[in-house]
GROMACS .gro file of C-alpha atoms in nm:
model
  212
    1MET     CA    1  -3.039   3.599  -0.174
    2SER     CA    2  -3.263   3.469  -0.507
    3LYS     CA    3  -3.641   3.317  -0.450
    4SER     CA    4  -3.438   2.984  -0.591
    5ALA     CA    5  -3.204   2.978  -0.249
    6LYS     CA    6  -3.456   3.117  -0.035
    7ASP     CA    7  -3.687   2.811  -0.108
    8LYS     CA    8  -3.453   2.581  -0.025
    9ASP     CA    9  -3.283   2.737   0.316
   10ALA     CA   10  -3.686   2.686   0.433
   11GLN     CA   11  -3.638   2.317   0.378
   12ALA     CA   12  -3.314   2.317   0.601
   13ALA     CA   13  -3.526   2.255   0.933
   14PRO     CA   14  -3.655   1.895   0.824
   15ALA     CA   15  -3.306   1.782   0.653
   16VAL     CA   16  -3.072   1.919   0.957
   17LEU     CA   17  -3.357   1.678   1.234
   18GLU     CA   18  -3.355   1.368   0.981
   19TYR     CA   19  -2.947   1.428   0.983
   20LEU     CA   20  -2.929   1.426   1.350
   21ASN     CA   21  -3.174   1.193   1.418
   22LYS     CA   22  -2.939   0.909   1.140
   23GLN     CA   23  -2.684   0.963   1.307
   24ASN     CA   24  -2.795   1.026   1.669
   25ARG     CA   25  -2.410   1.199   1.742
   26PRO     CA   26  -2.373   1.586   1.854
   27TYR     CA   27  -2.248   1.833   1.557
   28SER     CA   28  -2.206   2.173   1.597
   29ALA     CA   29  -2.367   2.421   1.359
   30VAL     CA   30  -2.040   2.420   1.095
   31ASP     CA   31  -2.005   2.027   1.112
   32VAL     CA   32  -2.392   1.983   1.007
   33GLN     CA   33  -2.386   2.270   0.722
   34ASN     CA   34  -2.083   2.091   0.610
   35ASN     CA   35  -2.136   1.758   0.649
   36LEU     CA   36  -2.490   1.807   0.412
   37HIS     CA   37  -2.193   1.896   0.144
   38ASN     CA   38  -2.316   2.336   0.232
   39VAL     CA   39  -2.649   2.249   0.007
   40TYR     CA   40  -2.818   2.536   0.240
   41GLY     CA   41  -2.631   2.851   0.381
   42LYS     CA   42  -2.495   2.889   0.731
   43THR     CA   43  -2.764   3.138   0.886
   44ALA     CA   44  -3.050   2.895   0.725
   45VAL     CA   45  -2.857   2.567   0.925
   46VAL     CA   46  -2.831   2.815   1.259
   47LYS     CA   47  -3.135   2.900   1.225
   48ALA     CA   48  -3.280   2.550   1.210
   49LEU     CA   49  -3.095   2.423   1.472
   50GLU     CA   50  -3.212   2.673   1.672
   51SER     CA   51  -3.590   2.636   1.609
   52LEU     CA   52  -3.609   2.253   1.635
   53ALA     CA   53  -3.383   2.334   1.959
   54ALA     CA   54  -3.678   2.569   2.068
   55ASP     CA   55  -3.884   2.347   1.987
   56GLY     CA   56  -3.796   2.018   2.158
   57LYS     CA   57  -3.734   1.828   1.873
   58ILE     CA   58  -3.319   1.858   1.946
   59LYS     CA   59  -3.078   1.895   2.186
   60SER     CA   60  -2.850   2.164   2.226
   61LYS     CA   61  -2.537   2.204   2.509
   62VAL     CA   62  -2.271   2.482   2.532
   63TYR     CA   63  -1.928   2.274   2.475
   64ASN     CA   64  -1.605   2.445   2.520
   65LYS     CA   65  -1.772   2.789   2.419
   66GLN     CA   66  -1.922   2.646   2.111
   67VAL     CA   67  -2.309   2.543   2.106
   68VAL     CA   68  -2.313   2.202   1.957
   69PHE     CA   69  -2.684   2.035   1.896
   70VAL     CA   70  -2.759   1.611   1.899
   71ALA     CA   71  -3.113   1.433   1.846
   72ASP     CA   72  -3.344   1.435   2.143
   73GLN     CA   73  -3.231   1.085   2.278
   74ASN     CA   74  -3.631   1.026   2.389
   75GLN     CA   75  -3.744   1.042   2.083
   76LEU     CA   76  -3.575   0.789   1.941
   77GLU     CA   77  -3.632   0.386   1.984
   78ASP     CA   78  -3.540   0.157   2.256
   79VAL     CA   79  -3.306  -0.117   2.121
   80ASN     CA   80  -3.405  -0.470   2.297
   81ASP     CA   81  -3.158  -0.694   2.415
   82ALA     CA   82  -3.136  -0.880   2.132
   83GLU     CA   83  -3.025  -0.566   1.907
   84MET     CA   84  -2.788  -0.465   2.135
   85LYS     CA   85  -2.580  -0.794   2.144
   86GLN     CA   86  -2.596  -0.820   1.739
   87MET     CA   87  -2.442  -0.470   1.782
   88ASP     CA   88  -2.170  -0.569   2.071
   89LEU     CA   89  -2.101  -0.888   1.798
   90ASN     CA   90  -2.020  -0.632   1.529
   91ILE     CA   91  -1.822  -0.397   1.684
   92ALA     CA   92  -1.618  -0.742   1.823
   93GLN     CA   93  -1.621  -0.783   1.482
   94ILE     CA   94  -1.522  -0.540   1.310
   95SER     CA   95  -1.225  -0.491   1.602
   96GLU     CA   96  -1.092  -0.778   1.457
   97ASN     CA   97  -1.094  -0.690   1.167
   98ILE     CA   98  -0.933  -0.385   1.268
   99LYS     CA   99  -0.659  -0.604   1.500
  100GLN     CA  100  -0.578  -0.786   1.141
  101LEU     CA  101  -0.578  -0.546   0.925
  102VAL     CA  102  -0.313  -0.361   1.145
  103GLU     CA  103  -0.098  -0.733   1.134
  104GLU     CA  104  -0.090  -0.740   0.825
  105CYS     CA  105   0.010  -0.375   0.806
  106LYS     CA  106   0.315  -0.429   1.002
  107THR     CA  107   0.412  -0.738   0.781
  108LEU     CA  108   0.400  -0.554   0.470
  109GLU     CA  109   0.623  -0.307   0.611
  110SER     CA  110   0.878  -0.561   0.753
  111THR     CA  111   0.867  -0.691   0.350
  112LEU     CA  112   0.915  -0.331   0.211
  113GLY     CA  113   1.229  -0.254   0.442
  114GLN     CA  114   1.358  -0.621   0.342
  115LEU     CA  115   1.333  -0.517  -0.001
  116ASN     CA  116   1.458  -0.202   0.062
  117SER     CA  117   1.744  -0.313   0.221
  118GLU     CA  118   1.830  -0.622  -0.057
  119MET     CA  119   2.060  -0.520  -0.366
  120THR     CA  120   1.875  -0.322  -0.650
  121THR     CA  121   1.798  -0.421  -0.988
  122ASP     CA  122   2.087  -0.190  -1.118
  123ASP     CA  123   2.325  -0.392  -0.849
  124ALA     CA  124   2.240  -0.693  -0.921
  125LEU     CA  125   2.259  -0.628  -1.276
  126LYS     CA  126   2.635  -0.477  -1.325
  127MET     CA  127   2.730  -0.780  -1.039
  128LYS     CA  128   2.548  -1.047  -1.287
  129ASN     CA  129   2.749  -0.877  -1.557
  130LYS     CA  130   3.058  -0.876  -1.353
  131LEU     CA  131   3.054  -1.261  -1.273
  132ALA     CA  132   2.947  -1.361  -1.594
  133LYS     CA  133   3.307  -1.203  -1.740
  134GLU     CA  134   3.460  -1.349  -1.446
  135CYS     CA  135   3.296  -1.699  -1.506
  136SER     CA  136   3.401  -1.658  -1.905
  137ILE     CA  137   3.778  -1.599  -1.776
  138LEU     CA  138   3.832  -1.910  -1.542
  139SER     CA  139   3.601  -2.149  -1.814
  140ASP     CA  140   3.912  -1.992  -2.051
  141LYS     CA  141   4.162  -2.104  -1.803
  142LEU     CA  142   3.995  -2.404  -1.738
  143THR     CA  143   4.008  -2.513  -2.070
  144SER     CA  144   4.363  -2.390  -2.134
  145LEU     CA  145   4.465  -2.590  -1.778
  146LYS     CA  146   4.324  -2.925  -1.905
  147SER     CA  147   4.466  -2.937  -2.219
  148ASN     CA  148   4.802  -2.917  -2.045
  149THR     CA  149   4.817  -3.078  -1.694
  150ASN     CA  150   5.113  -3.115  -1.728
  151SER     CA  151   5.185  -2.684  -1.666
  152VAL     CA  152   5.069  -2.691  -1.257
  153SER     CA  153   5.037  -2.876  -0.926
  154PRO     CA  154   4.768  -3.080  -0.859
  155ALA     CA  155   4.688  -2.890  -0.567
  156GLU     CA  156   4.715  -2.574  -0.811
  157ARG     CA  157   4.459  -2.705  -1.029
  158GLU     CA  158   4.238  -2.854  -0.767
  159THR     CA  159   4.230  -2.430  -0.640
  160ILE     CA  160   4.163  -2.297  -0.984
  161VAL     CA  161   3.897  -2.597  -1.000
  162LYS     CA  162   3.681  -2.463  -0.647
  163SER     CA  163   3.729  -2.136  -0.763
  164HIS     CA  164   3.535  -2.189  -1.091
  165THR     CA  165   3.278  -2.350  -0.931
  166SER     CA  166   3.214  -2.109  -0.614
  167PHE     CA  167   3.231  -1.838  -0.915
  168THR     CA  168   3.018  -2.084  -1.129
  169LYS     CA  169   2.780  -2.100  -0.830
  170GLU     CA  170   2.774  -1.747  -0.775
  171TRP     CA  171   2.743  -1.648  -1.145
  172LYS     CA  172   2.393  -1.892  -1.156
  173LYS     CA  173   2.262  -1.735  -0.815
  174ARG     CA  174   2.279  -1.404  -0.975
  175LYS     CA  175   2.125  -1.495  -1.262
  176ARG     CA  176   1.830  -1.639  -1.145
  177MET     CA  177   1.829  -1.332  -0.935
  178CYS     CA  178   1.869  -1.107  -1.272
  179ASN     CA  179   1.592  -1.323  -1.472
  180ASP     CA  180   1.315  -1.293  -1.196
  181MET     CA  181   1.412  -0.904  -1.144
  182LEU     CA  182   1.313  -0.918  -1.556
  183ASN     CA  183   1.014  -1.109  -1.538
  184ALA     CA  184   0.855  -0.849  -1.254
  185VAL     CA  185   0.972  -0.544  -1.475
  186LEU     CA  186   0.869  -0.733  -1.788
  187GLU     CA  187   0.445  -0.740  -1.647
  188GLY     CA  188   0.438  -0.350  -1.705
  189TYR     CA  189   0.670  -0.308  -1.951
  190PRO     CA  190   0.525  -0.254  -2.344
  191LYS     CA  191   0.783  -0.437  -2.533
  192SER     CA  192   0.973  -0.757  -2.567
  193LYS     CA  193   1.233  -0.899  -2.328
  194LYS     CA  194   1.478  -0.911  -2.555
  195ALA     CA  195   1.425  -0.504  -2.614
  196LEU     CA  196   1.388  -0.473  -2.223
  197ILE     CA  197   1.779  -0.659  -2.183
  198GLU     CA  198   1.932  -0.414  -2.508
  199GLU     CA  199   1.744  -0.079  -2.316
  200ALA     CA  200   1.899  -0.188  -1.963
  201GLY     CA  201   2.259  -0.260  -2.136
  202ILE     CA  202   2.268  -0.606  -1.978
  203GLU     CA  203   2.547  -0.865  -2.170
  204THR     CA  204   2.454  -1.202  -2.231
  205ASP     CA  205   2.568  -1.573  -2.179
  206GLU     CA  206   2.595  -1.558  -2.601
  207ASP     CA  207   2.705  -1.196  -2.549
  208VAL     CA  208   3.042  -1.296  -2.340
  209GLY     CA  209   3.065  -1.686  -2.507
  210VAL     CA  210   2.969  -1.809  -2.173
  211LYS     CA  211   2.881  -2.211  -2.189
  212ILE     CA  212   2.781  -2.350  -1.820
   0.00000   0.00000   0.00000
């Protein structure tokens, strides 16, 4: 061992004593060494702990076949009633914060589960394109029927109009969903919306000649 390492290990006892008094909880020699970031060698830490215990500055006890060390409670300052009440308030506040965080985590997990069960962006885009084409076909048929009303009965015409209205409503809904998804993607997308649409292979109203 180098002279500098020996000098450093010689300073282990004060550092170990300060750490145990500050934390005021039991630790093994390995725990103390690790918590001091291995600044001191294991042998130096063990010697420091044993020396401090022999001098009565800390207490040692065998627990589950392992020696643990803790600060001497007699040398610590007594906590008055006001400090105890403040500690109780702090503990209650921390407990409440933990409870709120747990509830927030549950809410986020529930939201995530719902999102995972919903239609994916790719599925929504495919459905939107499909409905756009169907709406275009129905629009052409409706235009043709309106110009030649004698070719169908009023009942047939009503059925076609209802179908067209239903498809149009669903198409608008999917279009809105698609736009929302595109806007969400655009927040982290380096290019323009037009570039994103082209890259995703999305057909717009203009592409399929839809006017609704």
